[in-house]
Amino acid sequence: MSGEARETRETGGALPDTVILRVKRLRKYFDADGDDPVRAVDNVSFDLHRCETLSLVGESGCGKTTAARAIIRAHAPTSGEIWFRTGAGEVVDLAGLTARELRPLRAEMQMIFQDPYSSLNPRMTVRDIVAEPLRIFGLTDRRALDKEVGGLLEAVGLQRSHMTRYPNAFSGGQRQRIGIARALALKPRVIIADESVSALDVSVQAQILNLLVGLQQRHELSYLFVAHDLSVVRHISHRVAVMYVGRIVELASCDDLFERPRHPYSAALLAAAPQVDPDRSGGFAPPAGEPPSSRNPPGGCHFHPRCPHAVARCRSEAPAWRQLDAGRLVRCHLAEELSLTGVGAAGGAARAQAQDRHG
C-alpha cells in the first residue's frame, strides 16, 4: 500500500457512523495539463448515508455522470477525497488507492449502466453475464454459481430458466433487470445507477424504480442515482443534489427541493419539467440560452448569464457552498432573499415506502 493510502486510512476515522460515502472537493478535469482544461467536475462535496438514495440531477453536460464515474474510479479524479466505509468498518480514501488496492473494494461498490442493450455482452448467456463478477472474486464451482445466479434472477423478477438465454431474447426492461442482478451479485453496499431507467418506457421505468426501492430495503443498499428526469428523481430520492457546470448548486431533501427550491437554477429545472396538472401556473420561466462551456465557464456565479435575479455581485464573486438551514446547502448569494416557486410535495408509492423505512 502506498504511503498516501496509509495516511488516508489513518485520518479518515472521523466519518460519522451514518455516512457510508463522503466526497470532498472532488475535481475531474480533462486535458488537465493544458492551459484551458475542461472542468467537468469542479469542487463537488456531499455525503451519502446508509440506506439512502441521493440523486444527482442537472442538464446534459453538467458533470453528474463524470462525478459518479470518478467516485467509482472509472475515471481517475484530478483531485479531492472519496471516503468510503467498507463492510469491515474501515474508512478508506478511494482517491488515494492504486488499482491493486482498489480491487478488493470493487465488490462493495457496483454500477448499473444507462443502456441495457450495450451494457450486456450479446455473446454471453445470462448465466455467464451475472456469474462473471462472482468468478472474478473466486467462486468457480458450477453448481454454486448456478444457485447464486438463479437466486439473483428471481430477486429481480426474472426466472431461473432465463439463465441459458442470450440478451437479444429480452426486452429493454428485462435486460436492465439482468444488469441489476449483475450489480447485486457481489452484495455491494453502494450502487451507482447512471441514468438507469432513461432508456425505458414510462411504465417499465416505474417497475424498475419500485424494484430498486424494494432491493434497497431488503439489502440495506445506498444509491447514488444519476438522472435528468425529475419525475423519476421525485419518485425514488431521499435527497437531491442539483449540478450546474460541474458544481453542485443546491442539496436538499427531495420534498424540500420540490416544494421550495432556493437556487434559481433548481427552480428553472422544476419549471421546465412537464406537469400533470394543466391548471398549475408556472412562477418561474426556464432560463434563456444554453449552459456555458465547462472549458471556459463565466466568472462569479456560473449561472449568472441565465439568471433573471443576478446582481453585480453575482457577476464578480463566486458564491460559497454554504448551509442555509438544516439539511439544505446552496451556492447562491441571494438564497435568503428569493422566493422561488416549487411544484408541491413529492409523491408516489416508492417514495412513501422509502419515507416509512427511514422515518
Short mmCIF file of C-alpha atoms in Angstrom, two decimals:
data_model
loop_
_atom_site.label_atom_id
_atom_site.label_comp_id
_atom_site.label_asym_id
_atom_site.label_seq_id
_atom_site.Cartn_x
_atom_site.Cartn_y
_atom_site.Cartn_z
CA MET A 1 0.00 0.00 0.00
CA SER A 2 1.25 3.48 -0.87
CA GLY A 3 2.18 6.00 1.83
CA GLU A 4 -0.68 8.23 0.68
CA ALA A 5 -3.18 5.41 1.06
CA ARG A 6 -1.88 4.54 4.53
CA GLU A 7 -2.27 8.17 5.55
CA THR A 8 -5.89 8.31 4.39
CA ARG A 9 -6.75 5.17 6.34
CA GLU A 10 -5.30 6.75 9.45
CA THR A 11 -7.05 10.11 9.07
CA GLY A 12 -10.47 9.00 7.81
CA GLY A 13 -11.88 7.76 11.09
CA ALA A 14 -13.94 10.89 11.73
CA LEU A 15 -16.62 9.77 9.26
CA PRO A 16 -19.98 9.63 11.11
CA ASP A 17 -21.47 6.16 11.54
CA THR A 18 -24.49 7.06 9.43
CA VAL A 19 -22.35 8.07 6.45
CA ILE A 20 -21.12 5.38 4.07
CA LEU A 21 -19.56 7.67 1.44
CA ARG A 22 -18.13 11.19 1.78
CA VAL A 23 -16.97 13.13 -1.27
CA LYS A 24 -14.84 16.21 -0.55
CA ARG A 25 -13.69 18.82 -3.05
CA LEU A 26 -13.80 16.34 -5.93
CA ARG A 27 -12.44 17.59 -9.24
CA LYS A 28 -12.15 15.90 -12.60
CA TYR A 29 -10.52 17.93 -15.35
CA PHE A 30 -9.92 16.67 -18.86
CA ASP A 31 -6.87 17.98 -20.73
CA ALA A 32 -5.68 18.93 -17.27
CA ASP A 33 -2.12 19.52 -18.49
CA GLY A 34 -3.24 22.21 -20.92
CA ASP A 35 -3.88 25.89 -20.31
CA ASP A 36 -7.65 25.56 -20.75
CA PRO A 37 -8.88 22.25 -19.21
CA VAL A 38 -12.46 21.02 -19.31
CA ARG A 39 -13.68 21.36 -15.71
CA ALA A 40 -16.18 18.52 -15.91
CA VAL A 41 -16.40 18.21 -12.09
CA ASP A 42 -15.27 21.21 -10.11
CA ASN A 43 -15.16 21.14 -6.30
CA VAL A 44 -18.03 18.73 -5.55
CA SER A 45 -18.73 17.69 -1.94
CA PHE A 46 -21.54 15.62 -0.39
CA ASP A 47 -22.31 12.73 1.97
CA LEU A 48 -24.20 9.55 1.12
CA HIS A 49 -25.88 7.93 4.11
CA ARG A 50 -26.63 4.29 4.80
CA CYS A 51 -29.78 3.02 3.02
CA GLU A 52 -30.23 6.41 1.32
CA THR A 53 -30.92 7.39 -2.27
CA LEU A 54 -29.12 10.60 -3.21
CA SER A 55 -29.83 11.82 -6.74
CA LEU A 56 -27.52 13.94 -8.88
CA VAL A 57 -29.57 15.97 -11.36
CA GLY A 58 -28.94 18.61 -13.98
CA GLU A 59 -28.86 19.32 -17.69
CA SER A 60 -26.84 17.17 -20.06
CA GLY A 61 -23.16 18.03 -19.74
CA CYS A 62 -23.39 19.32 -16.16
CA GLY A 63 -20.91 16.70 -14.92
CA LYS A 64 -23.17 14.35 -12.98
CA THR A 65 -22.12 11.17 -14.81
CA THR A 66 -18.46 12.16 -14.72
CA ALA A 67 -18.74 12.73 -10.97
CA ALA A 68 -20.29 9.29 -10.50
CA ARG A 69 -17.60 7.61 -12.60
CA ALA A 70 -14.85 9.43 -10.72
CA ILE A 71 -16.32 8.27 -7.40
CA ILE A 72 -16.30 4.64 -8.50
CA ARG A 73 -12.84 5.24 -10.01
CA ALA A 74 -13.84 4.53 -13.62
CA HIS A 75 -12.18 7.95 -14.10
CA ALA A 76 -9.14 8.91 -12.07
CA PRO A 77 -10.01 12.07 -10.10
CA THR A 78 -7.86 15.13 -10.74
CA SER A 79 -8.03 15.98 -7.03
CA GLY A 80 -10.23 15.58 -3.99
CA GLU A 81 -11.15 12.88 -1.47
CA ILE A 82 -13.58 9.96 -1.71
CA TRP A 83 -14.01 8.47 1.78
CA PHE A 84 -15.73 5.07 1.82
CA ARG A 85 -16.70 2.97 4.81
CA THR A 86 -16.04 -0.69 3.97
CA GLY A 87 -18.02 -3.66 5.23
CA ALA A 88 -15.22 -4.29 7.71
CA GLY A 89 -15.74 -0.80 9.19
CA GLU A 90 -12.53 0.64 7.77
CA VAL A 91 -12.67 4.14 6.29
CA VAL A 92 -10.65 4.43 3.08
CA ASP A 93 -9.94 7.29 0.66
CA LEU A 94 -10.62 5.68 -2.72
CA ALA A 95 -8.97 8.60 -4.50
CA GLY A 96 -5.62 7.70 -2.92
CA LEU A 97 -5.60 3.98 -3.76
CA THR A 98 -3.75 2.17 -6.53
CA ALA A 99 -5.55 -0.20 -8.91
CA ARG A 100 -4.36 -3.18 -6.87
CA GLU A 101 -5.60 -1.64 -3.62
CA LEU A 102 -8.96 -0.82 -5.21
CA ARG A 103 -9.62 -4.33 -6.49
CA PRO A 104 -10.98 -5.92 -3.28
CA LEU A 105 -13.21 -2.87 -2.72
CA ARG A 106 -14.84 -3.19 -6.15
CA ALA A 107 -17.20 -5.79 -4.70
CA GLU A 108 -18.65 -3.19 -2.32
CA MET A 109 -19.39 -0.52 -4.96
CA GLN A 110 -21.15 -1.52 -8.16
CA MET A 111 -22.73 0.31 -11.09
CA ILE A 112 -25.95 -0.03 -13.09
CA PHE A 113 -25.43 1.44 -16.54
CA GLN A 114 -27.73 3.59 -18.64
CA ASP A 115 -28.13 1.47 -21.76
CA PRO A 116 -29.50 -2.02 -21.10
CA TYR A 117 -28.56 -3.02 -24.64
CA SER A 118 -24.89 -2.05 -24.90
CA SER A 119 -24.06 -2.87 -21.26
CA LEU A 120 -24.64 -6.62 -21.77
CA ASN A 121 -22.32 -8.75 -23.89
CA PRO A 122 -24.52 -10.23 -26.68
CA ARG A 123 -22.21 -13.26 -26.97
CA MET A 124 -22.68 -14.29 -23.33
CA THR A 125 -25.65 -16.09 -21.80
CA VAL A 126 -27.48 -14.51 -18.88
CA ARG A 127 -25.85 -17.09 -16.63
CA ASP A 128 -22.36 -16.04 -17.71
CA ILE A 129 -23.16 -12.31 -17.50
CA VAL A 130 -24.45 -12.48 -13.93
CA ALA A 131 -21.83 -15.03 -12.84
CA GLU A 132 -18.86 -13.10 -14.22
CA PRO A 133 -18.24 -10.91 -11.12
CA LEU A 134 -18.62 -13.98 -8.90
CA ARG A 135 -15.96 -15.79 -10.91
CA ILE A 136 -13.63 -12.81 -10.77
CA PHE A 137 -13.89 -12.83 -6.98
CA GLY A 138 -13.18 -16.53 -6.65
CA LEU A 139 -16.42 -18.53 -6.94
CA THR A 140 -15.76 -21.18 -9.61
CA ASP A 141 -17.91 -24.18 -8.65
CA ARG A 142 -20.55 -24.54 -11.36
CA ARG A 143 -23.30 -25.79 -9.07
CA ALA A 144 -22.73 -22.95 -6.61
CA LEU A 145 -22.67 -20.42 -9.45
CA ASP A 146 -25.95 -21.72 -10.86
CA LYS A 147 -27.56 -21.48 -7.43
CA GLU A 148 -26.34 -17.90 -6.92
CA VAL A 149 -27.32 -16.75 -10.42
CA GLY A 150 -30.77 -18.36 -10.18
CA GLY A 151 -31.42 -16.63 -6.87
CA LEU A 152 -30.30 -13.27 -8.23
CA LEU A 153 -32.55 -13.58 -11.28
CA GLU A 154 -35.54 -14.38 -9.10
CA ALA A 155 -34.70 -11.43 -6.84
CA VAL A 156 -35.04 -9.04 -9.79
CA GLY A 157 -38.24 -10.57 -11.17
CA LEU A 158 -36.82 -12.99 -13.74
CA GLN A 159 -36.83 -16.80 -13.84
CA ARG A 160 -34.09 -19.36 -13.31
CA SER A 161 -34.87 -20.76 -16.76
CA HIS A 162 -33.67 -17.46 -18.28
CA MET A 163 -30.06 -18.37 -17.45
CA THR A 164 -29.50 -20.18 -20.74
CA ARG A 165 -30.79 -17.36 -22.96
CA TYR A 166 -28.87 -14.53 -24.60
CA PRO A 167 -29.61 -10.79 -24.13
CA ASN A 168 -31.31 -10.44 -27.52
CA ALA A 169 -34.18 -12.63 -26.23
CA PHE A 170 -35.20 -9.98 -23.69
CA SER A 171 -36.95 -6.61 -23.69
CA GLY A 172 -35.23 -3.44 -22.51
CA GLY A 173 -36.76 -3.69 -19.05
CA GLN A 174 -35.76 -7.33 -18.71
CA ARG A 175 -32.22 -6.50 -19.81
CA GLN A 176 -32.00 -3.82 -17.17
CA ARG A 177 -33.11 -6.40 -14.59
CA ILE A 178 -30.21 -8.58 -15.73
CA GLY A 179 -27.88 -5.61 -15.24
CA ILE A 180 -29.28 -5.09 -11.74
CA ALA A 181 -28.79 -8.78 -10.92
CA ARG A 182 -25.16 -8.49 -12.04
CA ALA A 183 -24.67 -5.42 -9.84
CA LEU A 184 -26.13 -7.28 -6.85
CA ALA A 185 -24.01 -10.41 -7.35
CA LEU A 186 -21.19 -9.35 -5.01
CA LYS A 187 -23.53 -7.98 -2.31
CA PRO A 188 -22.38 -4.35 -2.62
CA ARG A 189 -23.04 -1.65 -0.05
CA VAL A 190 -23.26 1.21 -2.59
CA ILE A 191 -24.76 1.11 -6.07
CA ILE A 192 -24.30 3.93 -8.58
CA ALA A 193 -27.22 4.00 -11.01
CA ASP A 194 -26.28 6.07 -14.06
CA GLU A 195 -29.49 7.11 -15.85
CA SER A 196 -30.58 3.52 -15.28
CA VAL A 197 -34.20 3.97 -16.44
CA SER A 198 -33.85 6.74 -19.05
CA ALA A 199 -33.82 4.29 -21.99
CA LEU A 200 -37.02 2.54 -20.88
CA ASP A 201 -40.71 3.14 -21.49
CA VAL A 202 -42.51 5.04 -18.75
CA SER A 203 -44.47 2.03 -17.49
CA VAL A 204 -41.30 -0.06 -17.37
CA GLN A 205 -39.46 2.78 -15.60
CA ALA A 206 -41.96 2.58 -12.73
CA GLN A 207 -41.44 -1.18 -12.42
CA ILE A 208 -37.65 -0.83 -12.29
CA LEU A 209 -37.81 2.04 -9.78
CA ASN A 210 -40.10 0.03 -7.49
CA LEU A 211 -37.71 -2.91 -7.84
CA LEU A 212 -34.77 -0.72 -6.80
CA VAL A 213 -36.66 0.55 -3.75
CA GLY A 214 -37.54 -3.00 -2.72
CA LEU A 215 -33.96 -4.18 -3.15
CA GLN A 216 -32.71 -1.24 -1.12
CA GLN A 217 -35.00 -2.24 1.74
CA ARG A 218 -34.04 -5.92 1.65
CA HIS A 219 -30.30 -5.48 1.22
CA GLU A 220 -29.75 -2.13 3.02
CA LEU A 221 -28.27 -0.54 -0.09
CA SER A 222 -27.20 3.05 -0.60
CA TYR A 223 -27.85 4.50 -4.07
CA LEU A 224 -26.15 7.36 -5.87
CA PHE A 225 -28.77 7.91 -8.56
CA VAL A 226 -27.78 9.94 -11.63
CA ALA A 227 -30.75 11.31 -13.58
CA HIS A 228 -32.13 14.22 -15.55
CA ASP A 229 -35.81 13.23 -15.34
CA LEU A 230 -37.24 14.98 -12.29
CA SER A 231 -40.32 12.76 -12.16
CA VAL A 232 -38.02 9.77 -11.70
CA VAL A 233 -35.96 11.62 -9.10
CA ARG A 234 -39.10 12.63 -7.24
CA HIS A 235 -40.25 9.02 -7.10
CA ILE A 236 -37.14 7.43 -5.60
CA SER A 237 -34.94 10.01 -3.85
CA HIS A 238 -34.42 10.90 -0.21
CA ARG A 239 -32.18 13.85 -1.08
CA VAL A 240 -31.33 15.64 -4.32
CA ALA A 241 -28.14 17.42 -5.40
CA VAL A 242 -28.55 19.83 -8.33
CA MET A 243 -25.48 20.24 -10.56
CA TYR A 244 -24.66 23.08 -12.93
CA VAL A 245 -21.44 23.33 -14.97
CA GLY A 246 -19.52 20.89 -12.82
CA ARG A 247 -20.66 22.18 -9.41
CA ILE A 248 -23.44 21.30 -7.01
CA VAL A 249 -25.54 24.44 -6.58
CA GLU A 250 -28.16 23.07 -4.17
CA LEU A 251 -28.55 19.99 -1.99
CA ALA A 252 -31.73 19.33 -0.01
CA SER A 253 -34.26 16.68 0.91
CA CYS A 254 -36.45 15.67 -2.01
CA ASP A 255 -39.60 17.20 -0.54
CA ASP A 256 -37.88 20.45 0.39
CA LEU A 257 -36.36 20.89 -3.04
CA PHE A 258 -39.60 20.26 -4.91
CA GLU A 259 -41.72 22.36 -2.55
CA ARG A 260 -39.35 25.31 -2.19
CA PRO A 261 -36.16 25.48 -4.27
CA ARG A 262 -33.64 28.03 -3.00
CA HIS A 263 -31.36 28.31 -6.06
CA PRO A 264 -32.69 29.90 -9.27
CA TYR A 265 -31.33 27.04 -11.36
CA SER A 266 -33.19 24.47 -9.26
CA ALA A 267 -36.39 26.47 -9.78
CA ALA A 268 -35.67 26.60 -13.51
CA LEU A 269 -35.31 22.83 -13.71
CA LEU A 270 -38.62 22.35 -11.88
CA ALA A 271 -40.36 24.87 -14.14
CA ALA A 272 -39.08 23.12 -17.27
CA ALA A 273 -40.31 19.67 -16.18
CA PRO A 274 -43.66 18.55 -17.70
CA GLN A 275 -46.54 18.81 -15.25
CA VAL A 276 -49.55 16.51 -14.98
CA ASP A 277 -51.76 19.30 -13.61
CA PRO A 278 -52.87 21.54 -16.53
CA ASP A 279 -54.11 24.21 -14.11
CA ARG A 280 -50.72 24.70 -12.49
CA SER A 281 -49.34 28.12 -13.35
CA GLY A 282 -45.59 28.45 -13.64
CA GLY A 283 -44.00 31.06 -11.41
CA PHE A 284 -40.51 30.90 -12.89
CA ALA A 285 -39.68 30.91 -16.59
CA PRO A 286 -36.98 28.48 -17.75
CA PRO A 287 -33.72 30.37 -18.39
CA ALA A 288 -32.84 31.58 -21.85
CA GLY A 289 -29.76 30.42 -23.67
CA GLU A 290 -27.52 27.39 -23.31
CA PRO A 291 -25.29 26.29 -20.43
CA PRO A 292 -21.77 27.71 -20.69
CA SER A 293 -18.77 25.61 -21.64
CA SER A 294 -17.03 23.69 -18.87
CA ARG A 295 -13.78 24.66 -20.54
CA ASN A 296 -14.40 28.37 -20.07
CA PRO A 297 -17.19 28.99 -17.54
CA PRO A 298 -18.19 32.55 -16.70
CA GLY A 299 -16.71 34.31 -13.71
CA GLY A 300 -18.59 34.80 -10.47
CA CYS A 301 -21.66 32.59 -10.28
CA HIS A 302 -21.65 30.28 -13.30
CA PHE A 303 -25.42 30.70 -13.62
CA HIS A 304 -25.49 34.50 -13.68
CA PRO A 305 -25.70 34.93 -17.52
CA ARG A 306 -29.00 33.00 -17.50
CA CYS A 307 -30.39 34.09 -14.13
CA PRO A 308 -33.12 36.79 -14.05
CA HIS A 309 -32.21 37.61 -10.43
CA ALA A 310 -28.48 38.21 -10.97
CA VAL A 311 -26.93 41.34 -9.46
CA ALA A 312 -23.48 42.84 -9.81
CA ARG A 313 -22.06 40.65 -7.03
CA CYS A 314 -23.15 37.52 -8.92
CA ARG A 315 -21.02 38.56 -11.89
CA SER A 316 -17.86 39.24 -9.93
CA GLU A 317 -17.84 36.93 -6.89
CA ALA A 318 -18.26 33.16 -6.86
CA PRO A 319 -20.85 32.18 -4.22
CA ALA A 320 -19.66 29.94 -1.39
CA TRP A 321 -21.04 26.46 -0.79
CA ARG A 322 -22.85 27.03 2.49
CA GLN A 323 -25.55 25.66 4.75
CA LEU A 324 -28.74 27.65 4.52
CA ASP A 325 -30.81 25.73 7.05
CA ALA A 326 -30.97 22.21 8.46
CA GLY A 327 -30.35 19.73 5.66
CA ARG A 328 -30.03 22.39 2.96
CA LEU A 329 -26.86 23.59 1.28
CA VAL A 330 -26.80 26.13 -1.52
CA ARG A 331 -24.41 28.07 -3.71
CA CYS A 332 -26.21 31.40 -4.23
CA HIS A 333 -25.63 34.93 -2.88
CA LEU A 334 -29.38 35.67 -2.85
CA ALA A 335 -30.78 32.41 -1.46
CA GLU A 336 -32.25 34.05 1.66
CA GLU A 337 -33.88 36.86 -0.34
CA LEU A 338 -35.51 34.97 -3.22
CA SER A 339 -38.97 33.45 -3.13
CA LEU A 340 -38.92 30.76 -5.79
CA THR A 341 -41.73 28.52 -6.97
CA GLY A 342 -41.72 24.77 -6.43
CA VAL A 343 -44.10 22.07 -7.61
CA GLY A 344 -45.54 20.70 -4.36
CA ALA A 345 -44.68 17.75 -2.17
CA ALA A 346 -43.19 14.63 -3.71
CA GLY A 347 -45.43 11.60 -4.03
CA GLY A 348 -45.51 8.03 -5.26
CA ALA A 349 -45.66 4.58 -3.69
CA ALA A 350 -41.90 4.10 -3.75
CA ARG A 351 -41.27 7.43 -2.03
CA ALA A 352 -43.84 6.56 0.66
CA GLN A 353 -42.11 3.24 1.27
CA ALA A 354 -38.76 4.99 1.50
CA GLN A 355 -40.05 7.55 3.98
CA ASP A 356 -41.60 4.85 6.17
CA ARG A 357 -38.39 2.88 6.09
CA HIS A 358 -36.17 5.78 7.12
CA GLY A 359 -38.53 7.54 9.48
#
